[in-house]
mmCIF file of C-alpha atoms in Angstrom:
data_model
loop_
_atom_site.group_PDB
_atom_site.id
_atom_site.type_symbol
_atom_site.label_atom_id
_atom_site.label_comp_id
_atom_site.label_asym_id
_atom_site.label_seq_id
_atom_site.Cartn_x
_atom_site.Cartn_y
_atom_site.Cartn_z
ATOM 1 C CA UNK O 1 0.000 0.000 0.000
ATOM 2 C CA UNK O 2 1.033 3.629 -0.724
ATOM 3 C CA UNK O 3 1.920 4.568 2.418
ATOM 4 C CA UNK O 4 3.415 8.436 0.400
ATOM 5 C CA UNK O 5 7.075 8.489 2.036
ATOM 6 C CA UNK O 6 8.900 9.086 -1.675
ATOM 7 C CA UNK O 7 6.202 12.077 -2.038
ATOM 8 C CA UNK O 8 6.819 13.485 1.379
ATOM 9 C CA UNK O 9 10.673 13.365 0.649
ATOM 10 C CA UNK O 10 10.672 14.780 -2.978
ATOM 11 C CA UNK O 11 8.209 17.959 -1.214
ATOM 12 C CA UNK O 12 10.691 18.408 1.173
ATOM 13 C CA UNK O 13 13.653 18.270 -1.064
ATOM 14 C CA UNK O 14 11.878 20.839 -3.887
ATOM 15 C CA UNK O 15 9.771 23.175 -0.921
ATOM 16 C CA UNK O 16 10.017 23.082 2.237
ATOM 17 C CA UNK O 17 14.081 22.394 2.781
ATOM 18 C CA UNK O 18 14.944 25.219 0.182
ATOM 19 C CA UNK O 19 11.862 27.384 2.118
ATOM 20 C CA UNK O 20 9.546 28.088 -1.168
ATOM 21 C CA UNK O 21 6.642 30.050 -0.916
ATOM 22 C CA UNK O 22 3.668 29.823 -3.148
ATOM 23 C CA UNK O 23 3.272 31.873 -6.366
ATOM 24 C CA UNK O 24 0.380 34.387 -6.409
ATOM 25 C CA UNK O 25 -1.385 34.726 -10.019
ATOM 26 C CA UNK O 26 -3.574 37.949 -9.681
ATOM 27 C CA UNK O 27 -5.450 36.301 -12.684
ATOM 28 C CA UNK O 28 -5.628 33.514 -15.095
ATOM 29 C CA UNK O 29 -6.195 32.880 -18.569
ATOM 30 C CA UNK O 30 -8.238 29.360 -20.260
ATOM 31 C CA UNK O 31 -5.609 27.296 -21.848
ATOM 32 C CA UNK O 32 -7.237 28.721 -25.315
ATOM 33 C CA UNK O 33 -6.711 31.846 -24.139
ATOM 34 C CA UNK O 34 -3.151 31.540 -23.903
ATOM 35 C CA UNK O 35 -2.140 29.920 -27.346
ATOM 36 C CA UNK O 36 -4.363 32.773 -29.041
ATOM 37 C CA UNK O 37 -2.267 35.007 -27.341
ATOM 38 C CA UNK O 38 0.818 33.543 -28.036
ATOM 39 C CA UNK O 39 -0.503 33.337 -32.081
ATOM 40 C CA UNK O 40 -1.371 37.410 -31.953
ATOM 41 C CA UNK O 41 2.241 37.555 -30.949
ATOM 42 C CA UNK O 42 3.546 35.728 -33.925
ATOM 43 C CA UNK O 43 1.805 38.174 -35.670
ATOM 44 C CA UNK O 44 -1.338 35.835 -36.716
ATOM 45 C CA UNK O 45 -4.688 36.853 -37.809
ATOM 46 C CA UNK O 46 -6.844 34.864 -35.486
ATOM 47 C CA UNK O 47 -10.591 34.170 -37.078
ATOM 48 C CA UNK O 48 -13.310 32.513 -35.492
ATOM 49 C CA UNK O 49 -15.380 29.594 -36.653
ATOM 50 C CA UNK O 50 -17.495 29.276 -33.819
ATOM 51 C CA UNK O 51 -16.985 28.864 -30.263
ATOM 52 C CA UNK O 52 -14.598 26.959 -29.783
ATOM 53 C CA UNK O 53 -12.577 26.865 -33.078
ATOM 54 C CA UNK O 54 -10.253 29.262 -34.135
ATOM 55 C CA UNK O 55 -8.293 29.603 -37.272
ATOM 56 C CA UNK O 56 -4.938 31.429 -37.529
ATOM 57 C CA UNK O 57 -4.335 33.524 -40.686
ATOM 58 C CA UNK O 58 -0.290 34.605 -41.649
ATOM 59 C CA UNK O 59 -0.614 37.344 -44.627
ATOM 60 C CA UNK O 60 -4.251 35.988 -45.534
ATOM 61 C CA UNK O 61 -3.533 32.535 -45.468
ATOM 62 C CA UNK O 62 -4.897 29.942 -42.876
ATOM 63 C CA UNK O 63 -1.108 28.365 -40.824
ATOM 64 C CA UNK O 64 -3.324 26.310 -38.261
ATOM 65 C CA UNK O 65 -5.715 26.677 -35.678
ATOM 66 C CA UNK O 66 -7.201 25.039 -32.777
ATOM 67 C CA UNK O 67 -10.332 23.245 -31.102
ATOM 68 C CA UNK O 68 -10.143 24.314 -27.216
ATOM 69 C CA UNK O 69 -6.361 24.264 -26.579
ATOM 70 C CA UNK O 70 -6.521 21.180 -29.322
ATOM 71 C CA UNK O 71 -3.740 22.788 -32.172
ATOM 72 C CA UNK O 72 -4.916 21.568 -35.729
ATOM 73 C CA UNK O 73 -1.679 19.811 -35.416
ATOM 74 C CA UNK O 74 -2.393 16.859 -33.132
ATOM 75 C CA UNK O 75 -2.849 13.513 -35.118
ATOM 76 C CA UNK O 76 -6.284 11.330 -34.722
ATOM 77 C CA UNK O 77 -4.434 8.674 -34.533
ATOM 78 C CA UNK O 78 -2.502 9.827 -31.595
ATOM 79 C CA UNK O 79 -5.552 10.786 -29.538
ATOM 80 C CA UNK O 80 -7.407 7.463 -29.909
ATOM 81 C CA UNK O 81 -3.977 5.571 -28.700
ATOM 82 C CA UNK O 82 -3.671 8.026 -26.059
ATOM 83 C CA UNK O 83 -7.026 7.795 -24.665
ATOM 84 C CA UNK O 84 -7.265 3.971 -25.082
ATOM 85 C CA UNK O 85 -5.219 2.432 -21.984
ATOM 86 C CA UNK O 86 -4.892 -0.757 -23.477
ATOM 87 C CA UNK O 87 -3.207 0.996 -26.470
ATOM 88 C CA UNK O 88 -1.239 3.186 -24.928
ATOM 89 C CA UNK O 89 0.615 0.330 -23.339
ATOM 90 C CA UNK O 90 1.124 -1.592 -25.710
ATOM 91 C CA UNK O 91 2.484 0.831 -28.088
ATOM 92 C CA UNK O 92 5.029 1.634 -25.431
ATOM 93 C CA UNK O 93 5.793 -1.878 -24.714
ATOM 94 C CA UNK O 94 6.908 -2.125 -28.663
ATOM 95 C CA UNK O 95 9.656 0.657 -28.369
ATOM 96 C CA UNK O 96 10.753 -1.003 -24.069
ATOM 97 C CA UNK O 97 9.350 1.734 -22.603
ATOM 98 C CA UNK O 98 8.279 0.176 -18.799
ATOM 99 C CA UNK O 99 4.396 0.334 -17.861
ATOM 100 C CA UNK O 100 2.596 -1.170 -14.845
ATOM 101 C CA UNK O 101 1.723 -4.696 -15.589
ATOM 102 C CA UNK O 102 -2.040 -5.474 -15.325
ATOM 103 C CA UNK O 103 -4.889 -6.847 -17.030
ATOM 104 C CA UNK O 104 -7.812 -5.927 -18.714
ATOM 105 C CA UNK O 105 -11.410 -6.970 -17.914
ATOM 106 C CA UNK O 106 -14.297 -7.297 -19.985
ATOM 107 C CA UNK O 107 -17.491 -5.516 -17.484
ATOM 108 C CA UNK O 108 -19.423 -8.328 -17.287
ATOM 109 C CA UNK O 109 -15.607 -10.135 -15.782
ATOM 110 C CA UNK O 110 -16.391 -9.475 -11.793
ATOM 111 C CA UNK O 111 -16.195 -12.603 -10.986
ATOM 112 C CA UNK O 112 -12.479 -13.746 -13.002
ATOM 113 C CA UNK O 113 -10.733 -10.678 -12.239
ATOM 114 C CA UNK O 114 -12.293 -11.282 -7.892
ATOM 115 C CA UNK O 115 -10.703 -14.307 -8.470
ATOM 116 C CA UNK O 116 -7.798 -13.161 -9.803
ATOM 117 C CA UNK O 117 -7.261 -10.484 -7.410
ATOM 118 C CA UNK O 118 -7.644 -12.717 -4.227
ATOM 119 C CA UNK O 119 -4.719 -14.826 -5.233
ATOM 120 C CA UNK O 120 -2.551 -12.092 -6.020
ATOM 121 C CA UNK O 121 0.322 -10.383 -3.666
ATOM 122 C CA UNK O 122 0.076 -7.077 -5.121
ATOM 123 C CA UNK O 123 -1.354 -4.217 -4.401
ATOM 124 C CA UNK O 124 -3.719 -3.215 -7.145
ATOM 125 C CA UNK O 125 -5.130 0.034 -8.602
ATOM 126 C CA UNK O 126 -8.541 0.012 -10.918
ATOM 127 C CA UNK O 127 -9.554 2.321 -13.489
ATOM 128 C CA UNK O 128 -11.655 2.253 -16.864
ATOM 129 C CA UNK O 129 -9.502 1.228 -19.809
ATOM 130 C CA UNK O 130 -10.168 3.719 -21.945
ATOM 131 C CA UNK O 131 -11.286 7.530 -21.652
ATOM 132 C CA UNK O 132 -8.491 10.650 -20.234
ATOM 133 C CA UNK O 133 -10.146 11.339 -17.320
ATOM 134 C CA UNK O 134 -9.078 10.817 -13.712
ATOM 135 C CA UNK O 135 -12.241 10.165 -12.609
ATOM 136 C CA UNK O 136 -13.337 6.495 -11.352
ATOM 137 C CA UNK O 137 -10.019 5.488 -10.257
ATOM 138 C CA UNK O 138 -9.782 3.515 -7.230
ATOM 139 C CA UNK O 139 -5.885 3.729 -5.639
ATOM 140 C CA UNK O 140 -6.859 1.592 -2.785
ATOM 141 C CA UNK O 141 -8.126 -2.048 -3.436
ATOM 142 C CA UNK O 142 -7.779 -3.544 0.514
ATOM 143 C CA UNK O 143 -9.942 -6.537 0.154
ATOM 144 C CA UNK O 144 -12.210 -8.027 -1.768
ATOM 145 C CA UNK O 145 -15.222 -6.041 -0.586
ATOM 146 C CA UNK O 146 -13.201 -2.783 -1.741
ATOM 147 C CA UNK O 147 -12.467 -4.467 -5.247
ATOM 148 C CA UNK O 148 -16.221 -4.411 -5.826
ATOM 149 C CA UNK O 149 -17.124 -1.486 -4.879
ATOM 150 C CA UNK O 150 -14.692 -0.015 -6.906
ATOM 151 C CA UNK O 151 -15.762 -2.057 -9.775
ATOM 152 C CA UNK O 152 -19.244 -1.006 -9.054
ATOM 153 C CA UNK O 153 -18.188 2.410 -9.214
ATOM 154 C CA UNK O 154 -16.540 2.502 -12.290
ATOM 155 C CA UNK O 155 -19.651 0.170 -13.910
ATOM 156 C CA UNK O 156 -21.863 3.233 -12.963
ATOM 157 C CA UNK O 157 -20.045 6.230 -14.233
ATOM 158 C CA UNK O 158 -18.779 4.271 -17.679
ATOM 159 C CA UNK O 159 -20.726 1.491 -18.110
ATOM 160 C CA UNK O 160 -19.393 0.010 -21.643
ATOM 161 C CA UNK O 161 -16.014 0.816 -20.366
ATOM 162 C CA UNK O 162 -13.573 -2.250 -20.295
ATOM 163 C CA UNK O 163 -12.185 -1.874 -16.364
ATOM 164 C CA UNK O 164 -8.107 -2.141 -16.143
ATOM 165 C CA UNK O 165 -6.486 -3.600 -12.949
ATOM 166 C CA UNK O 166 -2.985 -3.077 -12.686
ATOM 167 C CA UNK O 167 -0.155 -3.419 -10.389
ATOM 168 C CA UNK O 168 0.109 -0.032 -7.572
ATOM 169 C CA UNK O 169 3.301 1.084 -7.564
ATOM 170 C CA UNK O 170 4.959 3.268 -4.663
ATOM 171 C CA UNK O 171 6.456 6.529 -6.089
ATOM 172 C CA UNK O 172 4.709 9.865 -7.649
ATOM 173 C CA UNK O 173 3.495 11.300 -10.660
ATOM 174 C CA UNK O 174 5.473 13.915 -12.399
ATOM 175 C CA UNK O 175 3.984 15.191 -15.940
ATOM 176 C CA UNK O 176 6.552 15.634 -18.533
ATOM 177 C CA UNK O 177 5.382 18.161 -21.942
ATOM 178 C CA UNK O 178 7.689 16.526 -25.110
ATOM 179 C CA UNK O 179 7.763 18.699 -28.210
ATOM 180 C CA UNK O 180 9.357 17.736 -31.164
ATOM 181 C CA UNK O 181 10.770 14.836 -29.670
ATOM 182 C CA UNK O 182 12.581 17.282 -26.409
ATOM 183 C CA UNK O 183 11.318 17.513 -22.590
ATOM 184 C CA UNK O 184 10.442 20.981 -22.501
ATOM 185 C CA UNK O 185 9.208 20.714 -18.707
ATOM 186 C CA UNK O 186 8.485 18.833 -15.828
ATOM 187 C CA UNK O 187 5.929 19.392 -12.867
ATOM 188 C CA UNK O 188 4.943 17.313 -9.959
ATOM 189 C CA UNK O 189 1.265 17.322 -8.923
ATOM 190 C CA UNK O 190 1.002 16.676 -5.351
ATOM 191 C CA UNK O 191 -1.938 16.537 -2.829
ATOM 192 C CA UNK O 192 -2.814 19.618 -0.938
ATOM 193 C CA UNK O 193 0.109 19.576 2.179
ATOM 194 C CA UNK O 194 0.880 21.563 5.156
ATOM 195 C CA UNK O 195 4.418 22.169 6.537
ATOM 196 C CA UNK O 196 4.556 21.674 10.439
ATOM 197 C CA UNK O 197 6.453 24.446 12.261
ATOM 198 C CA UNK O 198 6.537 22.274 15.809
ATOM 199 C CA UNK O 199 3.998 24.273 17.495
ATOM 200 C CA UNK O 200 1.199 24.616 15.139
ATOM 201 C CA UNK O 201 -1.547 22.172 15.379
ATOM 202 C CA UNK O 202 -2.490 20.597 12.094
ATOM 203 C CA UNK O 203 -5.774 22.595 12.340
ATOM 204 C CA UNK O 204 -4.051 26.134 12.627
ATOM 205 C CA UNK O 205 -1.715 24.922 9.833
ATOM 206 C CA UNK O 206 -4.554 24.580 7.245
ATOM 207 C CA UNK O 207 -5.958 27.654 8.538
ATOM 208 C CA UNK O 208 -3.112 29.168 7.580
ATOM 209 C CA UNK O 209 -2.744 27.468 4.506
ATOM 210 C CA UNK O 210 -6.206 28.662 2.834
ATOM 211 C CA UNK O 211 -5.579 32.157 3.692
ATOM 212 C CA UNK O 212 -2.523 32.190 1.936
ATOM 213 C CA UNK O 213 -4.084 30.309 -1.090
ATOM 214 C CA UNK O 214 -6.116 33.123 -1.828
ATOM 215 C CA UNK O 215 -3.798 35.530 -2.705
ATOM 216 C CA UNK O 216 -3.811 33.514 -5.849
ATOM 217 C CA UNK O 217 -6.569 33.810 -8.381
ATOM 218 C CA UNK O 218 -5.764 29.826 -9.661
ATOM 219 C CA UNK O 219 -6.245 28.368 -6.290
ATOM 220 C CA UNK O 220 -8.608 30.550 -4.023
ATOM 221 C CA UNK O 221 -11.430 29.113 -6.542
ATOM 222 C CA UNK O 222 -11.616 25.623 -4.617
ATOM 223 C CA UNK O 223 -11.489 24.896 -1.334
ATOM 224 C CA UNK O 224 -9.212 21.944 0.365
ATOM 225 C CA UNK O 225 -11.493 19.275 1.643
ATOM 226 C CA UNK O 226 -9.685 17.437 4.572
ATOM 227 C CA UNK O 227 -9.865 13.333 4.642
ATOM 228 C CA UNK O 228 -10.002 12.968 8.536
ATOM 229 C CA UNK O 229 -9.457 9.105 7.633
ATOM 230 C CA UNK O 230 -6.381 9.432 5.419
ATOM 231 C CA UNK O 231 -4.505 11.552 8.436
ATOM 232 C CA UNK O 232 -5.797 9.202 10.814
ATOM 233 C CA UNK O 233 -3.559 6.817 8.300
ATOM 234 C CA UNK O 234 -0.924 9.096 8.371
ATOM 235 C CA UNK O 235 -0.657 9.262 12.429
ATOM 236 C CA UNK O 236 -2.492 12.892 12.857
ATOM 237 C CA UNK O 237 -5.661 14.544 13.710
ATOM 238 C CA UNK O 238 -6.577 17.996 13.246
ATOM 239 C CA UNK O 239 -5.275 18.483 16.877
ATOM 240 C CA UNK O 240 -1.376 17.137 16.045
ATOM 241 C CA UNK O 241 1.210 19.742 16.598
ATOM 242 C CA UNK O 242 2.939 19.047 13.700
ATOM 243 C CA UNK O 243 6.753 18.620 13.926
ATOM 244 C CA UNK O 244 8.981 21.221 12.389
ATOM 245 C CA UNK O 245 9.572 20.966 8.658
ATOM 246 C CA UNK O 246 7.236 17.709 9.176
ATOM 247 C CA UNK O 247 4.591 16.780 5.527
ATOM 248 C CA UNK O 248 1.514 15.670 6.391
ATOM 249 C CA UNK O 249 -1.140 15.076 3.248
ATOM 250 C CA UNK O 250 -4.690 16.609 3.618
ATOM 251 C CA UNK O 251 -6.677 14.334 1.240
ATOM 252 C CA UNK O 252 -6.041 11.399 -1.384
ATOM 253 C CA UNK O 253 -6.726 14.380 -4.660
ATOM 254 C CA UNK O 254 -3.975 15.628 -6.658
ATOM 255 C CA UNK O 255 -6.550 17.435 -8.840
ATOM 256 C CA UNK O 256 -6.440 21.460 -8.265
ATOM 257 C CA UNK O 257 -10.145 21.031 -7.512
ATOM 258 C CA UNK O 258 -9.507 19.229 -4.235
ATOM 259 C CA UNK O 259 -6.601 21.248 -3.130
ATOM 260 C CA UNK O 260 -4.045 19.766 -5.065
ATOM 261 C CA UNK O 261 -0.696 21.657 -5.977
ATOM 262 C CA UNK O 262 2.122 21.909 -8.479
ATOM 263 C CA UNK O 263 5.547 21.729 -8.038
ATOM 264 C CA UNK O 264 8.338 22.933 -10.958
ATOM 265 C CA UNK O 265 11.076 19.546 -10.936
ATOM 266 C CA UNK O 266 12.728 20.715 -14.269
ATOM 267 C CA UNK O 267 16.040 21.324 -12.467
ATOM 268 C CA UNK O 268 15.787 18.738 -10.267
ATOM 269 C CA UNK O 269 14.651 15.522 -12.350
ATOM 270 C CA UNK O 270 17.251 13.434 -13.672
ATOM 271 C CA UNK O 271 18.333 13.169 -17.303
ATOM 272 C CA UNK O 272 17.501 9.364 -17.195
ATOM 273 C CA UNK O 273 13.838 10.429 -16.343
ATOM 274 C CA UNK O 274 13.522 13.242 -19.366
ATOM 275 C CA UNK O 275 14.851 10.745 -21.800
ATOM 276 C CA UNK O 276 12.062 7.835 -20.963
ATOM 277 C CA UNK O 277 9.651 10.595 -21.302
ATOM 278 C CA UNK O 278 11.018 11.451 -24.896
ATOM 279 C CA UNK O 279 10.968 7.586 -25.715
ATOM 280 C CA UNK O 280 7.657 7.087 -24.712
ATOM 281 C CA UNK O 281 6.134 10.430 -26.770
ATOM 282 C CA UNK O 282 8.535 8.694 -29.664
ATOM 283 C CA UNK O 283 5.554 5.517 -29.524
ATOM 284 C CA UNK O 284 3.855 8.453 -30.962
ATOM 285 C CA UNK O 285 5.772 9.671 -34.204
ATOM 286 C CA UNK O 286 3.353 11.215 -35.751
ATOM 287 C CA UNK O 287 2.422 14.092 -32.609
ATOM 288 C CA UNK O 288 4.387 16.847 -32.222
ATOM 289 C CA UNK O 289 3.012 17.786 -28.528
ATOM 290 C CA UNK O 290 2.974 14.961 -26.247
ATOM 291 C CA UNK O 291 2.626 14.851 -22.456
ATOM 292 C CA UNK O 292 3.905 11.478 -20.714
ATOM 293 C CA UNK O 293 2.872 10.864 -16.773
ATOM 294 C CA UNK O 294 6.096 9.170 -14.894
ATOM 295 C CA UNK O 295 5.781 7.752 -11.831
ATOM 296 C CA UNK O 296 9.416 7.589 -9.877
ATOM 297 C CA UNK O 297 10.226 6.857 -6.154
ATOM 298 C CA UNK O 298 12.955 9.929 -6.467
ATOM 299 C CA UNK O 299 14.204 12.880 -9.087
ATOM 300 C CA UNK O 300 17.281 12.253 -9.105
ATOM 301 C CA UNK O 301 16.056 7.763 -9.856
ATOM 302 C CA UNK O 302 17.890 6.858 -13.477
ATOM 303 C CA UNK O 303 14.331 4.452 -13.387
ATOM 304 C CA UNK O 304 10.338 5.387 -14.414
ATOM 305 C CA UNK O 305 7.400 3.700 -15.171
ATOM 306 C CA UNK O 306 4.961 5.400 -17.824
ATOM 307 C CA UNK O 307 1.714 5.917 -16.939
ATOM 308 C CA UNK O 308 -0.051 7.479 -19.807
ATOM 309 C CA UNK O 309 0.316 10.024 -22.829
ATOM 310 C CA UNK O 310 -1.649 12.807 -23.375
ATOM 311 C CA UNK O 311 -1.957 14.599 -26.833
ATOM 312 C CA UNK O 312 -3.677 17.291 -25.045
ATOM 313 C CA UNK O 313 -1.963 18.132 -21.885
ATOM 314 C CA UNK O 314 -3.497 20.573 -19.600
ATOM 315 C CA UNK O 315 -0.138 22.916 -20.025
ATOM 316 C CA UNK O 316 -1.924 25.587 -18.079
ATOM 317 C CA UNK O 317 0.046 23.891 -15.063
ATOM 318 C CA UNK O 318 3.147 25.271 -15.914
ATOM 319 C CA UNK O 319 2.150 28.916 -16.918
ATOM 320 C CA UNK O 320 0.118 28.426 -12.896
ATOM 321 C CA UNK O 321 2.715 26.618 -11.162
ATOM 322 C CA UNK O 322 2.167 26.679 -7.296
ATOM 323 C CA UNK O 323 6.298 26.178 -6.744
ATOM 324 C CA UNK O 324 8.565 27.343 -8.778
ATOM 325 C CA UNK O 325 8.866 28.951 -11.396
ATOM 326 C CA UNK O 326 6.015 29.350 -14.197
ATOM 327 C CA UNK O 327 6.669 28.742 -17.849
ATOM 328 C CA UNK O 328 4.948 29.500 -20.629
ATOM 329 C CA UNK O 329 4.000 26.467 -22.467
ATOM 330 C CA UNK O 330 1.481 28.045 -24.893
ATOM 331 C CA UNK O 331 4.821 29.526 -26.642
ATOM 332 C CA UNK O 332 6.366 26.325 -27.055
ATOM 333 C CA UNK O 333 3.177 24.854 -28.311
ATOM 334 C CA UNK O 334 2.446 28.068 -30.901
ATOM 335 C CA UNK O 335 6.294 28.036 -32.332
ATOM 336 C CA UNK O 336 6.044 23.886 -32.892
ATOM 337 C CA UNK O 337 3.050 24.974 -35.034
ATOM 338 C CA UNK O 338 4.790 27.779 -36.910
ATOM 339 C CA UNK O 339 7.569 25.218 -37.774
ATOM 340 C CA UNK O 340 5.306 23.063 -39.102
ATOM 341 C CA UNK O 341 3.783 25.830 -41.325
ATOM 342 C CA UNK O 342 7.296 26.568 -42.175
ATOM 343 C CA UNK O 343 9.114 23.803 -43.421
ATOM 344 C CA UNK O 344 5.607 21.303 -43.326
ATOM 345 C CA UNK O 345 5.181 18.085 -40.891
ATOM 346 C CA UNK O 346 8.636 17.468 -38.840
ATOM 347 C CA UNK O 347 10.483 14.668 -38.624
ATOM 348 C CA UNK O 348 9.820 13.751 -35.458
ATOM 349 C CA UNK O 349 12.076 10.026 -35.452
ATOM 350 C CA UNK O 350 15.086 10.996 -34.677
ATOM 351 C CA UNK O 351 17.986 10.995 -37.492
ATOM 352 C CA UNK O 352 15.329 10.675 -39.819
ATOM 353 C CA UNK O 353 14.033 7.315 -39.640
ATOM 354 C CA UNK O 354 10.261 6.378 -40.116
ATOM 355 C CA UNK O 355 7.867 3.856 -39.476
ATOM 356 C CA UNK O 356 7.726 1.096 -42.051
ATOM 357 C CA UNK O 357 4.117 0.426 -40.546
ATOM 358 C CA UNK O 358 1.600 1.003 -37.736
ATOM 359 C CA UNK O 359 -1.281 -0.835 -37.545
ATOM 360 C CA UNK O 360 -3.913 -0.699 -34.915
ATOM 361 C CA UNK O 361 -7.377 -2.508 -34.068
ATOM 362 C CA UNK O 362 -9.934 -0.974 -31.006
ATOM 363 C CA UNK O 363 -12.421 -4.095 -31.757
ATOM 364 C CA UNK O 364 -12.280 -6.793 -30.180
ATOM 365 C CA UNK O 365 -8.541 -8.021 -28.501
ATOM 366 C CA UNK O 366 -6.534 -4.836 -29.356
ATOM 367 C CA UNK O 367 -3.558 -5.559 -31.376
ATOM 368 C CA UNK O 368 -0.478 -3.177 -32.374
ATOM 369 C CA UNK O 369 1.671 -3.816 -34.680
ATOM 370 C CA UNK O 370 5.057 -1.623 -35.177
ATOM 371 C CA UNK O 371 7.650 -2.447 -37.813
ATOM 372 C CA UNK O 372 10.926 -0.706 -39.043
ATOM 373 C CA UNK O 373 13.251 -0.207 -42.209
ATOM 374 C CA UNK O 374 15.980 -2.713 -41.635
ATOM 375 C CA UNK O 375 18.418 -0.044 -41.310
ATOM 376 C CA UNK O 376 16.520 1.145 -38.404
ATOM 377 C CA UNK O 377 16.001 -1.635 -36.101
ATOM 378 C CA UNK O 378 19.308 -1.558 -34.051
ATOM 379 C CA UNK O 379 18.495 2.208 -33.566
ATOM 380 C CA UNK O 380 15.319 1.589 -31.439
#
C-alpha cells in the first residue's frame, strides 16, 4: 500500500528544505486563451469559426488553428492511442518503454478478475480502460469487498467501459510536456500539504494554509477538503502539533479542484527520467506535442514507469505553477506549429528514420503492430 514516504521526501527536497513560498497569479487565462495570445504575438490573424474553433491567418492565409487548446496539429491517430489504456501500453511496450503490468477486464468479468485479485500479492489500482479522465479510479483495493465497490463504481459512471487492474506502484506522478521529440518541462502534482512548524496544530496549519491560497486567483477558486481518515492513516488529527519541517497530506486528490498543488522539478529531475519521457512520446511519431505521466520513487532515480500520454496536456500547469517557477507552455506549443507551417510536418524520429508500418485494431482483442526499415532496427 502507498503509504506516500517518496512524495513526502521529494516535497521536502523541492519546498520546504529550500523554504519556497507559493506563487500568487492575480489572474488567469483558459488554456485557449493563452495559445491565441501567443498566435497574436507571432503576428497571426486569429478568425473565429465558432466557439470553440479558431483559425490562424499569416498574410491571408490559414497556418493552423485550434479546437479548445486542441492545435490543428495533433494527429487522430494519436488521440485514440492516447485515450485507449490498453493501447497506450502496448504501443510503449513495442519501443521497451516500462508500464505497470495489469490486465484488462471485460465488465461483465467481476467474478475472473475477484478471483484473480484474491490470489494475487500485489497491491492493485482500478480504473476504466479507456477515456483521459481521472475520474473512477480507485488507488486503494484492501480486500475483496473494496475491489467491488470499486468495480461497481466505475460500472456506474462508464458502463461500456472495459475496467483495467494493474499493479500499484509506490512513487509519484510527475507530468513531462515533449515537443518535437525534447522535454520541454516537468511538474509534480502533489496533494494539498501543510508544513509543520513544531507548534502549530495541524488545524491552525490549514488555517493558515487557505488564507494564503487566496492571494492567488488559480487556487482561491476551490477549497481543500480534509480526509479525517487518510490523516488518521498518516498518524495525525486535526489536533497534532505538527513537527517542524514535518509533511503531512490533507486528502487522497492531486486534482487542483480538491486542493491539489504543483511543483516545478525541471532542475531537479534526472536526465535518465527526461529521456524515458522522450521515448515514450517517440511511440507516438506522428504528434508533435505529447505529455507522458512518470511515476518515480525519487528525481534524481535513473528508473520510471509510464503511466499514460496525453496529446492534449493541460499545459496551463506550468504557466500556474504553485512552486517554482512558471513557464509558458502556450509559446512552445504556438512556435512547434509555426515550424510546421514553415518547413511542413517534422520529422519527429530521430535521425530521420520512419515507421515502415503502424497498424492498430480498437475491436475486439486490441492488437499493435510496429515495424521498421531494416536499417533502423538496431536504432530503437
Amino acid at each position: 500500500m502507498n503509504d506516500y514516504r517518496h512524495l513526502k521526501k521529494m516535497i521536502t527536497d523541492t519546498v520546504a528544505s529550500p523554504g519556497l513560498t507559493r506563487n500568487n497569479y492575480k489572474s488567469f487565462k483558459s488554456r485557449t486563451k493563452l495559445l491565441l495570445d501567443e498566435a497574436v504575438k507571432k503576428g497571426w490573424t486569429l478568425h473565429q469559426v465558432w466557439k470553440s474553433t479558431w483559425l490562424f491567418l499569416d498574410d491571408g492565409k490559414v497556418v493552423g488553428g485550434t479546437y479548445e487548446h486542441a492545435l490543428s496539429n495533433q494527429a487522430h491517430l494519436a488521440r485514440t492511442l492516447s485515450t485507449h489504456k490498453e493501447a497506450t501500453k502496448l504501443a510503449l511496450s513495442t519501443i521497451g518503454v516500462p508500464v505497470p503490468a495489469g490486465k484488462v477486464y471485460e465488465p461483465t468479468d467481476l467474478q475472473i478478475a475477484v478471483d484473480e485479485f484474491a490470489g494475487s500479492t500485489r497491491a492493485k489500482i482500478m480504473k476504466p480502460s479507456s477515456g483521459a479522465t481521472s475520474t473512477a479510479v480507485s488507488l486503494s483495493l484492501p480486500d475483496e469487498d473494496a475491489f467491488i465497490e470499486a468495480w461497481s463504481l466505475i460500472r456506474e459512471k462508464h458502463p461500456k467501459a472495459k475496467i483495467l487492474v494493474e499493479d500499484l506502484i509506490e512513487g509519484f506522478d510527475v507530468r513531462v510536456i515533449v515537443i518535437n521529440g525534447k522535454a520541454v518541462v516537468a511538474a509534480s502534482r502533489v496533494n494539498p500539504f501543510v508544513i509543520g512548524d513544531g507548534k502549530s496544530t495541524l488545524e491552525e496549519l490549514v488555517v493558515r494554509r487557505e488564507n494564503d491560497r487566496e492571494k492567488s486567483a488559480y487556487l482561491k477558486r476551490y477549497r481543500t477538503p480534509i480526509d479525517d481518515s487518510f490523516l488518521q492513516s498518516q498518524g495525525k488529527n486535526r489536533a497534532s502539533v505538527i513537527p517542524d519541517k514535518d509533511i503531512v497530506l490533507l486528502n487522497r486528490s492531486m486534482n487542483v479542484t480538491g486542493g491539489g498543488e504543483s511543483i516545478n522539478v525541471y532542475g531537479s529531475i534526472s536526465s535518465e527520467l527526461l529521456s524515458l519521457a522522450e521515448k515514450a512520446a517517440s511511440a507516438l511519431p506522428f504528434q508533435p506535442i505529447v505529455g507522458v505521466g512518470i511515476l518515480t520513487t525519487d528525481l534524481t532515480s535513473r528508473v520510471g514507469v509510464v503511466l499514460e500520454l496525453n496529446v492534449q496536456p493541460h499545459f496551463d500547469l506550468h504557466h500556474y505553477i504553485t512552486y517554482g517557477e512558471p513557464v509558458n507552455v502556450a509559446a512552445l506549443e504556438i512556435e512547434s506549429l509555426a515550424a510546421e507551417t514553415a518547413v511542413g510536418p517534422v520529422h519527429r524520429l530521430q535521425n530521420d528514420h520512419s515507421l515502415s508500418s503502424f497498424t492498430i485494431s480498437l475491436d475486439g482483442p486490441i492488437e499493435i503492430r510496429m515495424s521498421y526499415p531494416e536499417s533502423t532496427k538496431d536504432h530503437y
